[in-house]
Coordinates of C-alpha atoms and ligand atoms in Angstrom, one line a residue:
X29 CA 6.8 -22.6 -9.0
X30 CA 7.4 -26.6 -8.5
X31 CA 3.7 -28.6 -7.6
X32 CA 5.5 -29.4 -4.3
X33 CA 4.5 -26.2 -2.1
X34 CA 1.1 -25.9 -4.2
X35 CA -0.6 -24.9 -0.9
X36 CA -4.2 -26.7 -0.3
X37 CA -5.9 -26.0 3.2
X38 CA -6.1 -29.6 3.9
X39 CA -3.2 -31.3 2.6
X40 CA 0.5 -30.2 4.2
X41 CA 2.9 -28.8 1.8
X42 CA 5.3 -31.5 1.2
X43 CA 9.0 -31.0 -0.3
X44 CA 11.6 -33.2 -0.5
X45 CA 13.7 -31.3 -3.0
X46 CA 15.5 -28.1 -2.1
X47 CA 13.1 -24.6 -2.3
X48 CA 15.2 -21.5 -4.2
X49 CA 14.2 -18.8 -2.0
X50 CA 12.5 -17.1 -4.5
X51 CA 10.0 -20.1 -5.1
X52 CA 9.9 -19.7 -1.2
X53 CA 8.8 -16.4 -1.4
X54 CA 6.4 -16.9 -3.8
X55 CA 5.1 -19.3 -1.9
X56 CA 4.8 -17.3 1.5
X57 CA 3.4 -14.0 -0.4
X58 CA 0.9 -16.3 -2.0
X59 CA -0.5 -17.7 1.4
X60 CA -1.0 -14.3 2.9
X61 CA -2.7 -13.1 0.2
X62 CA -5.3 -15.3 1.0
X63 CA -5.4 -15.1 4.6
X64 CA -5.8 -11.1 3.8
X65 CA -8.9 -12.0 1.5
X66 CA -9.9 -13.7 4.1
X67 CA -9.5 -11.5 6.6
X68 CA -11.4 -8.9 4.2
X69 CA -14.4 -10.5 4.2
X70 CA -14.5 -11.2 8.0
X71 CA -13.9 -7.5 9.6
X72 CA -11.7 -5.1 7.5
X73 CA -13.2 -1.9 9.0
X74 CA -11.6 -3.2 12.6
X75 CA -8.3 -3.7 11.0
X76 CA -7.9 0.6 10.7
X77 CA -7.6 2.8 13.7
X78 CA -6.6 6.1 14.3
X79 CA -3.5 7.4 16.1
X80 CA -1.8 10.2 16.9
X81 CA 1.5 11.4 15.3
X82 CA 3.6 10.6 17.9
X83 CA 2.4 7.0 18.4
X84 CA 2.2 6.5 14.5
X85 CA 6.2 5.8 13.7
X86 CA 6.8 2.6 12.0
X87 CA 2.3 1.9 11.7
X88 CA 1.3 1.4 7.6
X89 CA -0.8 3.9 7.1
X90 CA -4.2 2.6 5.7
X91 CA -6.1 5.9 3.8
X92 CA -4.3 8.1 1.5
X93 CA -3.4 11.3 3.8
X94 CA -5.5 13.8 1.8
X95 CA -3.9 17.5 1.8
X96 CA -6.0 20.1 3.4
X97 CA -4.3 22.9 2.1
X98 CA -1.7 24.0 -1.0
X99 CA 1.6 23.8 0.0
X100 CA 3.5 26.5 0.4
X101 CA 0.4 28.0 0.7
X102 CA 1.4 31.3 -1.4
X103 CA 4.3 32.5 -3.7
X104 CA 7.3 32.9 -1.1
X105 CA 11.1 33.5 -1.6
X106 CA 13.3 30.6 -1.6
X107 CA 17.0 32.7 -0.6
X108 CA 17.4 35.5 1.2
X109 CA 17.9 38.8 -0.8
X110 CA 15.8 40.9 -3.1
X111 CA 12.3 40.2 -4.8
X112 CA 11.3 42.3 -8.0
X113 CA 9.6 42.2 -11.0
X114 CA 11.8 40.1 -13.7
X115 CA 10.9 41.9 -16.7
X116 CA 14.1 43.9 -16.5
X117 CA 16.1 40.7 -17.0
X118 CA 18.1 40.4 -20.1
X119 CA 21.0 38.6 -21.4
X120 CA 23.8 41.3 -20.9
X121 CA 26.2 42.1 -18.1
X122 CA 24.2 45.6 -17.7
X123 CA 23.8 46.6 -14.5
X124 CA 20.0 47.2 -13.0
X125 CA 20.1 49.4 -10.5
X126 CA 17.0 49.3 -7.6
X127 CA 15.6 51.0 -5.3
X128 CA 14.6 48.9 -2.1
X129 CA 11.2 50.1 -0.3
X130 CA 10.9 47.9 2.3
X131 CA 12.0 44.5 4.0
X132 CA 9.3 41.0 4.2
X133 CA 10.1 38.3 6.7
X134 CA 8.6 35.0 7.4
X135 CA 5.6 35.5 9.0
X136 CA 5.6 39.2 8.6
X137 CA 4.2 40.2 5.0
X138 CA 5.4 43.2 3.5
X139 CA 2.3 45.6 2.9
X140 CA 2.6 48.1 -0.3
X141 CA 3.2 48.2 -3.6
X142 CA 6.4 47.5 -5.2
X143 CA 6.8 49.8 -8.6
X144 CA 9.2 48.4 -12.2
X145 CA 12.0 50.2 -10.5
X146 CA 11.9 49.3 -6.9
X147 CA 12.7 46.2 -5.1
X148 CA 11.8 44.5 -1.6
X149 CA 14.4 43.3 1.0
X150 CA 12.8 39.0 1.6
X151 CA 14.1 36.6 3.7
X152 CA 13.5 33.2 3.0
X153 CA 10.0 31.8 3.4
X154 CA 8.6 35.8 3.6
X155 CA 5.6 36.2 1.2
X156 CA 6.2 37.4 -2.3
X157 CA 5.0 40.3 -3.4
X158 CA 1.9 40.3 -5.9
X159 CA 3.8 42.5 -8.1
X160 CA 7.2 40.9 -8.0
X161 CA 7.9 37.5 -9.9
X162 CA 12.1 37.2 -9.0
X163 CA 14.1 37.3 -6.5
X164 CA 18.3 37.6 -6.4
X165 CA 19.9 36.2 -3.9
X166 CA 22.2 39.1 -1.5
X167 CA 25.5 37.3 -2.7
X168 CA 24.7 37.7 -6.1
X169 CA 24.4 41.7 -5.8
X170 CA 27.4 43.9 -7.1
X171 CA 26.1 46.2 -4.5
X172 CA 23.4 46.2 -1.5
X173 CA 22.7 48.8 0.6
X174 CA 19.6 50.3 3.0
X175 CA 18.6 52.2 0.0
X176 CA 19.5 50.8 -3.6
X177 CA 20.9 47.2 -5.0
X178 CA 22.5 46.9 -8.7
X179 CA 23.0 43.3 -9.8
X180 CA 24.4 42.0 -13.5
X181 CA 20.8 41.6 -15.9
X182 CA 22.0 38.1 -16.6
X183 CA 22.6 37.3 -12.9
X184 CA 19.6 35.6 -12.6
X185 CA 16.7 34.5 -15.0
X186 CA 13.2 35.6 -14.6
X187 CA 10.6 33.3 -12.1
X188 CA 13.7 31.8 -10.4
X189 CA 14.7 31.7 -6.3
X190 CA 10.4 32.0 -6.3
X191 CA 8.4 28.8 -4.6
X192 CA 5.0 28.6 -6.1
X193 CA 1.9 28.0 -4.3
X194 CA 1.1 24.5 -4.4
X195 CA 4.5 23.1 -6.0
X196 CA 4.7 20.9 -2.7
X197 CA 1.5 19.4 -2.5
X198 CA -1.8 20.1 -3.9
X199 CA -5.2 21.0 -1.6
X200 CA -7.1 17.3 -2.1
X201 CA -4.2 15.5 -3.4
X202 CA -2.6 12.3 -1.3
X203 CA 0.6 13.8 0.1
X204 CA 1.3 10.3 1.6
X205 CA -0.2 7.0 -0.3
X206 CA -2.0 4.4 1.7
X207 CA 0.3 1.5 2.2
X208 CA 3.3 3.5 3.6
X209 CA 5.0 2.3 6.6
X210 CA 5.5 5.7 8.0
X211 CA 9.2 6.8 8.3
X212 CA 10.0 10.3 10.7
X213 CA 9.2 12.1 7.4
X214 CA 5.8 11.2 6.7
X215 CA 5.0 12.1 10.9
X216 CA 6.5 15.7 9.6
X217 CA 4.3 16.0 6.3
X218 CA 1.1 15.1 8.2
X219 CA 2.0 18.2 10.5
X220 CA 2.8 20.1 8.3
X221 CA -0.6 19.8 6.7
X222 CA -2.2 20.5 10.5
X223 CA -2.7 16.9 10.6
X224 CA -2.7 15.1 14.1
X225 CA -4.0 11.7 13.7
X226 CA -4.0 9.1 11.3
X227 CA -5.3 6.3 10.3
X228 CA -3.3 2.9 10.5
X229 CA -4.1 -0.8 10.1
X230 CA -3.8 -2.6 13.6
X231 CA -1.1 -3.6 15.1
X232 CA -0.4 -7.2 13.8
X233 CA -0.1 -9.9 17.1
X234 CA 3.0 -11.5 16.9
X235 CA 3.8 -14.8 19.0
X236 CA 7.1 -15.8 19.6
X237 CA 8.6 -18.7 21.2
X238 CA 12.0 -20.9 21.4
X239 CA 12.0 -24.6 21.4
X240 CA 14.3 -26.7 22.9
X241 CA 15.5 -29.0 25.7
X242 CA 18.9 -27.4 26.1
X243 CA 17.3 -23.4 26.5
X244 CA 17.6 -21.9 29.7
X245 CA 16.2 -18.4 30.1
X246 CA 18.3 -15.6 31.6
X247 CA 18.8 -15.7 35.2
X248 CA 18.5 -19.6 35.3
X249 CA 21.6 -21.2 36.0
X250 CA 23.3 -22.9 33.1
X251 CA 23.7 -26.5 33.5
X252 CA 25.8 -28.9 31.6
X253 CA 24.8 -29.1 27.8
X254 CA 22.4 -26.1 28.5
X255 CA 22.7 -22.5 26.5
X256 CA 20.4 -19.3 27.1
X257 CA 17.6 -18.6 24.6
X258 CA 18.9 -15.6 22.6
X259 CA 16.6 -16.4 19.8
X260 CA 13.7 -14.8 21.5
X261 CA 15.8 -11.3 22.0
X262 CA 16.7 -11.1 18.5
X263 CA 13.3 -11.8 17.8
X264 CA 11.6 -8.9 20.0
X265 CA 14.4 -6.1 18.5
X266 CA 13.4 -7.7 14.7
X267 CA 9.8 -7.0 15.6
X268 CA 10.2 -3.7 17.8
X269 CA 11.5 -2.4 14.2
X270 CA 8.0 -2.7 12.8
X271 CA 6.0 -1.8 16.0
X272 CA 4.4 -4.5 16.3
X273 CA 2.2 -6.3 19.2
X274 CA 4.4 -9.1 21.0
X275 CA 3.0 -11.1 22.9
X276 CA 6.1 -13.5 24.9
X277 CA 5.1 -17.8 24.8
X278 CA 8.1 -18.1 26.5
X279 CA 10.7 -21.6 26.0
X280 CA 9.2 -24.5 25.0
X281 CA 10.6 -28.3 25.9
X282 CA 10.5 -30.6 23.2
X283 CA 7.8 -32.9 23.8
X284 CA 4.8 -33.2 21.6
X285 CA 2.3 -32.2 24.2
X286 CA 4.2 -28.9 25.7
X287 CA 4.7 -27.5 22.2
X288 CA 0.9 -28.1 21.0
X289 CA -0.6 -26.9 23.6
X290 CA 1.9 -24.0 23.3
X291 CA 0.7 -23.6 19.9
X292 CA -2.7 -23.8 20.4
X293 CA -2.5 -21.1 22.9
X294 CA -0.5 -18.6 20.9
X295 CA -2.9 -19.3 18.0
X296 CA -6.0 -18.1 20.3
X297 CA -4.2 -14.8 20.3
X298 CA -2.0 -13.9 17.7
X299 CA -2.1 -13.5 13.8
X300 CA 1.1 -14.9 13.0
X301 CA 3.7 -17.1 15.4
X302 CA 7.4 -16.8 14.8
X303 CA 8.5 -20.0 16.5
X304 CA 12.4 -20.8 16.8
X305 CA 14.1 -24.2 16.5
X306 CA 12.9 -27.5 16.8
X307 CA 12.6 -27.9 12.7
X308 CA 16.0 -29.6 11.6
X309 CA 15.9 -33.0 10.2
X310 CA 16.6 -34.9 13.6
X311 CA 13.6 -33.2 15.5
X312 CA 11.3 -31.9 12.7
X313 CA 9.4 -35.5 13.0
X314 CA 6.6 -34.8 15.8
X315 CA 6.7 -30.8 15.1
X316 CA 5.7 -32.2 11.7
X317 CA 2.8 -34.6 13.6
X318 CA 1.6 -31.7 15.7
X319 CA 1.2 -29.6 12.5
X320 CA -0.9 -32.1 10.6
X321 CA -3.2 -31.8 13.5
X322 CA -3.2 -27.9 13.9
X323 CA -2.9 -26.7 10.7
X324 CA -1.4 -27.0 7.0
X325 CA 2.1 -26.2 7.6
X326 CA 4.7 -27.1 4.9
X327 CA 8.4 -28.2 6.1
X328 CA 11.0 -26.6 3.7
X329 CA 14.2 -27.2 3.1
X330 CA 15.6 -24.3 1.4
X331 CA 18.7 -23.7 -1.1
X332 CA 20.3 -21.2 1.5
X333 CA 23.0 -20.6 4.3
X334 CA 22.3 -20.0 6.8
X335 CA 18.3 -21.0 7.2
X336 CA 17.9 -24.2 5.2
X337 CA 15.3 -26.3 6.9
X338 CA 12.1 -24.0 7.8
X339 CA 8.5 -24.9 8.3
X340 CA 5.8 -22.3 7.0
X341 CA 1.9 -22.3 6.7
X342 CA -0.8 -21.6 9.1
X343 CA -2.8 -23.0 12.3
X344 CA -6.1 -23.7 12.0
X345 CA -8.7 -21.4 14.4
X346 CA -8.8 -22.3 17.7
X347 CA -10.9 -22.0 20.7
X348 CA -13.7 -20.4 19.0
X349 CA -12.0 -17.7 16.9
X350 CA -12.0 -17.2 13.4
X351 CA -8.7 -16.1 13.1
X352 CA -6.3 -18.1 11.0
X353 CA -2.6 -18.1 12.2
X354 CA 0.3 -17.7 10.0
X355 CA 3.1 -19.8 11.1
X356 CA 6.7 -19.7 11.0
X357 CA 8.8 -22.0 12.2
X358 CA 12.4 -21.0 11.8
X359 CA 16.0 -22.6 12.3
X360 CA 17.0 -22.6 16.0
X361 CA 20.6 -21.5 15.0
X362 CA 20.6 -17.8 16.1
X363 CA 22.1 -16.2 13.3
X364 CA 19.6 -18.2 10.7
X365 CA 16.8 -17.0 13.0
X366 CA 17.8 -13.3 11.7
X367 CA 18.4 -14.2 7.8
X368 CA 15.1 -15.9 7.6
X369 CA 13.7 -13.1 9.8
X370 CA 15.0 -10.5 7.3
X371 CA 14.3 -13.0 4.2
X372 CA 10.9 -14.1 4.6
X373 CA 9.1 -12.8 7.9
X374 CA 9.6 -9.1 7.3
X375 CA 7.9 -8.7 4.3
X376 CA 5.4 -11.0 5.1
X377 CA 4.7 -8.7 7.9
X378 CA 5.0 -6.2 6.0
X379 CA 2.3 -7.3 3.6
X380 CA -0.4 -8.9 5.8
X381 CA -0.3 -5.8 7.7
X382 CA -0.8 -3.7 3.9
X383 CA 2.8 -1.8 3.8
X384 CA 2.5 -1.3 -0.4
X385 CA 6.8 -1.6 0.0
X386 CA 7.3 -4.6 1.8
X387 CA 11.2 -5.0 0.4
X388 CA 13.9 -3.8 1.8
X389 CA 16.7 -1.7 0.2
X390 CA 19.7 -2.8 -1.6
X391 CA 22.6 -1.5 -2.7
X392 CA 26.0 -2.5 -4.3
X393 CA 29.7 -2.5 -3.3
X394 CA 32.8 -4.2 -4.5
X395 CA 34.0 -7.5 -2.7
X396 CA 37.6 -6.3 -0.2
X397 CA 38.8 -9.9 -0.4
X398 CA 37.9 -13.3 -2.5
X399 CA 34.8 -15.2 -0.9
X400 CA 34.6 -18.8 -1.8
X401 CA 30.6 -19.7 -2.5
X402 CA 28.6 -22.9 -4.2
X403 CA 26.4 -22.4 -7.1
X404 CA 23.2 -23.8 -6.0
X405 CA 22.2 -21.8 -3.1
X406 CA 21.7 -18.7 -1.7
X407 CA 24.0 -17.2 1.0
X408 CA 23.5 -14.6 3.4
X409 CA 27.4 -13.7 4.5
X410 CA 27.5 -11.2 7.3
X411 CA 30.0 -8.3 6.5
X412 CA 30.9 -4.5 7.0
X413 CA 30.2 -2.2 4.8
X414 CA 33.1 1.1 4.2
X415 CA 34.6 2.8 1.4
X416 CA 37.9 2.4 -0.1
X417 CA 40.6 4.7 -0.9
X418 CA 39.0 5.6 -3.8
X419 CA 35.9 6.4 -2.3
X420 CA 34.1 3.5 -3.5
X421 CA 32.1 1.6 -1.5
X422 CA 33.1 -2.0 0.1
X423 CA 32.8 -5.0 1.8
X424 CA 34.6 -6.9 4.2
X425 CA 33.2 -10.2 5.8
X426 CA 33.0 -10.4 9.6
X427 CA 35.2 -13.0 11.3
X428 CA 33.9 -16.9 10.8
X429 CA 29.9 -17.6 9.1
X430 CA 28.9 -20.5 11.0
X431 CA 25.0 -20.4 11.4
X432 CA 25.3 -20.1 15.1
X433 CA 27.9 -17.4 15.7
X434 CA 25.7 -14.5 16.8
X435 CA 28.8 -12.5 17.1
X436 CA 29.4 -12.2 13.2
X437 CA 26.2 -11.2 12.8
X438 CA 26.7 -8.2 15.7
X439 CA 29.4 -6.9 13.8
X440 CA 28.0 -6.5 10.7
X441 CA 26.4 -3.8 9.4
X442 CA 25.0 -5.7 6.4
X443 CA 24.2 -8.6 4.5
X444 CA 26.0 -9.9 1.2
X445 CA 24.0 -11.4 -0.4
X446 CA 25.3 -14.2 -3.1
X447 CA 22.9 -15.3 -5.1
X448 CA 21.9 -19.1 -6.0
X449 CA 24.0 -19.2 -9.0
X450 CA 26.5 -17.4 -8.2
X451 CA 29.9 -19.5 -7.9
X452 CA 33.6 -18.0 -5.6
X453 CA 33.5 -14.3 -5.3
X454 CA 37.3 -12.6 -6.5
X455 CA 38.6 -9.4 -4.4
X456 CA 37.2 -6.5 -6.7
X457 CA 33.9 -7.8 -7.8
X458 CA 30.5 -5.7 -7.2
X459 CA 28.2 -7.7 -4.3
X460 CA 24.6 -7.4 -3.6
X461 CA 24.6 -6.1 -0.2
X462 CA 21.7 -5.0 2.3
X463 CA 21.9 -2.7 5.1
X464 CA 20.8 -3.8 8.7
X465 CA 20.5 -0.1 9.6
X466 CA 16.5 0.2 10.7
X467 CA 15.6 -3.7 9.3
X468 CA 17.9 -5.7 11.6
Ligands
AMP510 P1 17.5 -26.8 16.2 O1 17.0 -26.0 15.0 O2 16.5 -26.8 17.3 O3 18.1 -28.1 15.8 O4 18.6 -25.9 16.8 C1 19.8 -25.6 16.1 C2 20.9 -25.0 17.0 O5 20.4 -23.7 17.5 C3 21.2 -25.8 18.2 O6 22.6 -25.7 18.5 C4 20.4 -25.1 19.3 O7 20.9 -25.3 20.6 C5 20.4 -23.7 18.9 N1 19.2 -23.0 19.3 C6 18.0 -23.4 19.2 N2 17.1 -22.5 19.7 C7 17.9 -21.5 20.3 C8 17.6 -20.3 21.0 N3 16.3 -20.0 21.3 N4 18.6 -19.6 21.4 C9 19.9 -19.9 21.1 N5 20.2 -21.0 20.4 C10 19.2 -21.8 20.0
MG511 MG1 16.3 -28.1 19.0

């Protein structure tokens, strides 16, 4: 890590070199480490609530969910067909013939005995018997009737086609590990366990707003030189994702007393602002004076495309609170906005909020055409993931990759990502990629 984004709560993280995004990163993961200390030692027990499964999809889950019970919670059949006692298994192509003496379904127990030369009709999920160990599955009979089965002795082996109590999860074992941001899955284990409510950490606040002269929102008129703010929209689906608390500041002009007192507002009610444009080289002088004044806020330029200049660091308390404010201050150019969304905010999110797996997943697949790429820098090329005739899996780039063509980035499905060193790309290489499906 260079001494340039050394962070120091009094002294603004200066850079003039360009940041790999991993030093980046670093850096971030490093600052919200200690605003989490922090944060610790002010009020950590109002940081957990409880909520009920429904409203819990996407929350981080902040106690280990502790099972109440064995799952299954007795020896049950895992096929439909017959359950007896294995010991007449062997290794030849004898057939055992049974007598059946009953049938068990799930939910309705069969009550009796079941002797050496007897079997019991079971349906999946129906209880096993306490004298059977084995169950064959009806397609693997040589002959099934109301009254007697045969089956081969080597058909199947003793134990198997039998769920043990327990196998799932263990009474007073975690069935689901503090830290987890909760995926439709987890909702299912907890109610499967008769679990209704869980504990979560809060929801994080999240400011957003756009900067810029030129922004008009929607339903304004668009006057010469003027676009609409899409930034914030992109913003709000990024953050819907993680189910977070939004709270709206709205467009911002750029004039130094409009965007302090901006920021000082969203820093009297949110944990972390996400604030769009207003950061490039020909306007990032009086963001940069309003920052010394508020806070210790770092202005990056970064060895990526798109998203190289960035500002990141935090806002002092304001107005009484003792609340620090995490602060980023992204690229206005729409599709950078989502890159460093995806690249840094996420799992910073992620990790103030204490999500123990705050990275996304990757996966690989080979390059459709040749992609021309500098050493040097990190790019983020927007692109469709399929599968080739083969079956293999590819990528093709969508359309043209300036920073500001949203509509690249809207028909993608995925990231490439090329990595700093990497140089031009041939048709048939293997390419980090990352899917957008549930992160962007
Ligand atoms: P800036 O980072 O402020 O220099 O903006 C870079 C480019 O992104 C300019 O073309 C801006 O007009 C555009 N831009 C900035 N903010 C937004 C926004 N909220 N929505 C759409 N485009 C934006
Ligand atoms: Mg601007």
């Amino acid at each position: 890590m260079t001494d340039l984004i050394q962070h120091s709560p009094n002294s603004p993280i200066l850079l003039t070199a360009s940041l790999h995004v991993d030093e980046a990163r670093k850096a971030i993961s490093n600052l919200v480490n200690e605003l989490i200390e922090e944060s610790h030692k002010l009020n950590s027990a109002g940081n957990i609530e409880s909520v009920t499964l429904d409203q819990a999809i996407n929350r981080i889950l902040a106690e280990d969910l502790l099972s109440p019970i064995d799952v299954p919670a007795a020896d049950n059949s895992a096929m439909d067909g017959f359950a007896f006692h294995g010991e007449c298994l062997g290794n030849s192509e004898d057939v055992i013939t049974l007598k059946v003496v009953g049938t068990a379904y799930a939910g309705k127990p069969y009550i009796g005995d079941v002797g050496p030369d007897e079997c019991l009709k079971i349906m999946t999920g129906a209880l096993m018997p306490h004298d059977c160990d084995t169950v064959i599955p009806q397609e693997f009979t040589e002959f099934a009737n109301e009254s007697t089965i045969g089956f081969k002795q080597n058909q199947v082996k003793r134990g198997e086609n039998r769920r043990l109590r327990g196998e799932d999860l263990q009474i007073g074992k975690a069935a689901v590990a503090a830290g987890r941001l909760l995926r439709p899955s987890d909702l299912g284990l907890a109610a499967s366990l008769g679990i209704a409510s869980l504990k979560v950490h809060r929801r994080l606040k999240v400011a957003i707003l756009s900067s810029g002269d030129e922004l008009r929102s929607l339903g304004q008129p668009l006057d010469t030189g003027s676009i609409y703010d899409s930034n914030r929209y992109s913003l709000t689906g990024l953050l819907n994702r993680l189910n977070l608390d939004i709270i709206d500041c709205g467009i911002v002009r750029d004039d130094p007393a409009s965007l302090k007192a901006a920021f000082i507002d969203a820093a009297s009610k949110a944990d972390v602002l996400i604030s769009s444009g207003g950061v490039s080289v020909g306007e990032a002088d009086f963001t940069k004076q309003i920052m010394q004044e508020l806070g210790d806020v770092g202005f990056w330029k970064i060895a990526m495309r798109p998203g190289r200049p960035m500002a990141f660091g935090m806002l002092k308390p304001v107005q009484g609170s003792n609340r620090k404010t995490l602060f980023f201050g992204l690229p206005g150019n729409p599709v950078a906005v989502m890159v460093t969304f995806y690249q840094f905010v996420r799992s910073a999110l992620l990790q103030l909020n204490g999500a123990s797996q705050t990275e996304p997943p990757m996966t690989q697949a080979i390059a459709e055409t040749p992609i021309r790429k500098k050493p040097g820098r990190t790019e983020f090329q927007r692109a469709i993931l399929g599968r080739g005739q083969d079956g293999k899996p590819t990528v093709k780039l969508t359309g043209s990759q300036g920073a500001g063509i949203l509509r690249s980035m809207s028909e993608a499905n995925c990231f490439v990502i090329l990595p700093h060193e990497q140089g031009n790309v041939a048709a048939g290489d293997w390419l980090d990629v990352a899917l957008f499906d549930g992160l962007l």
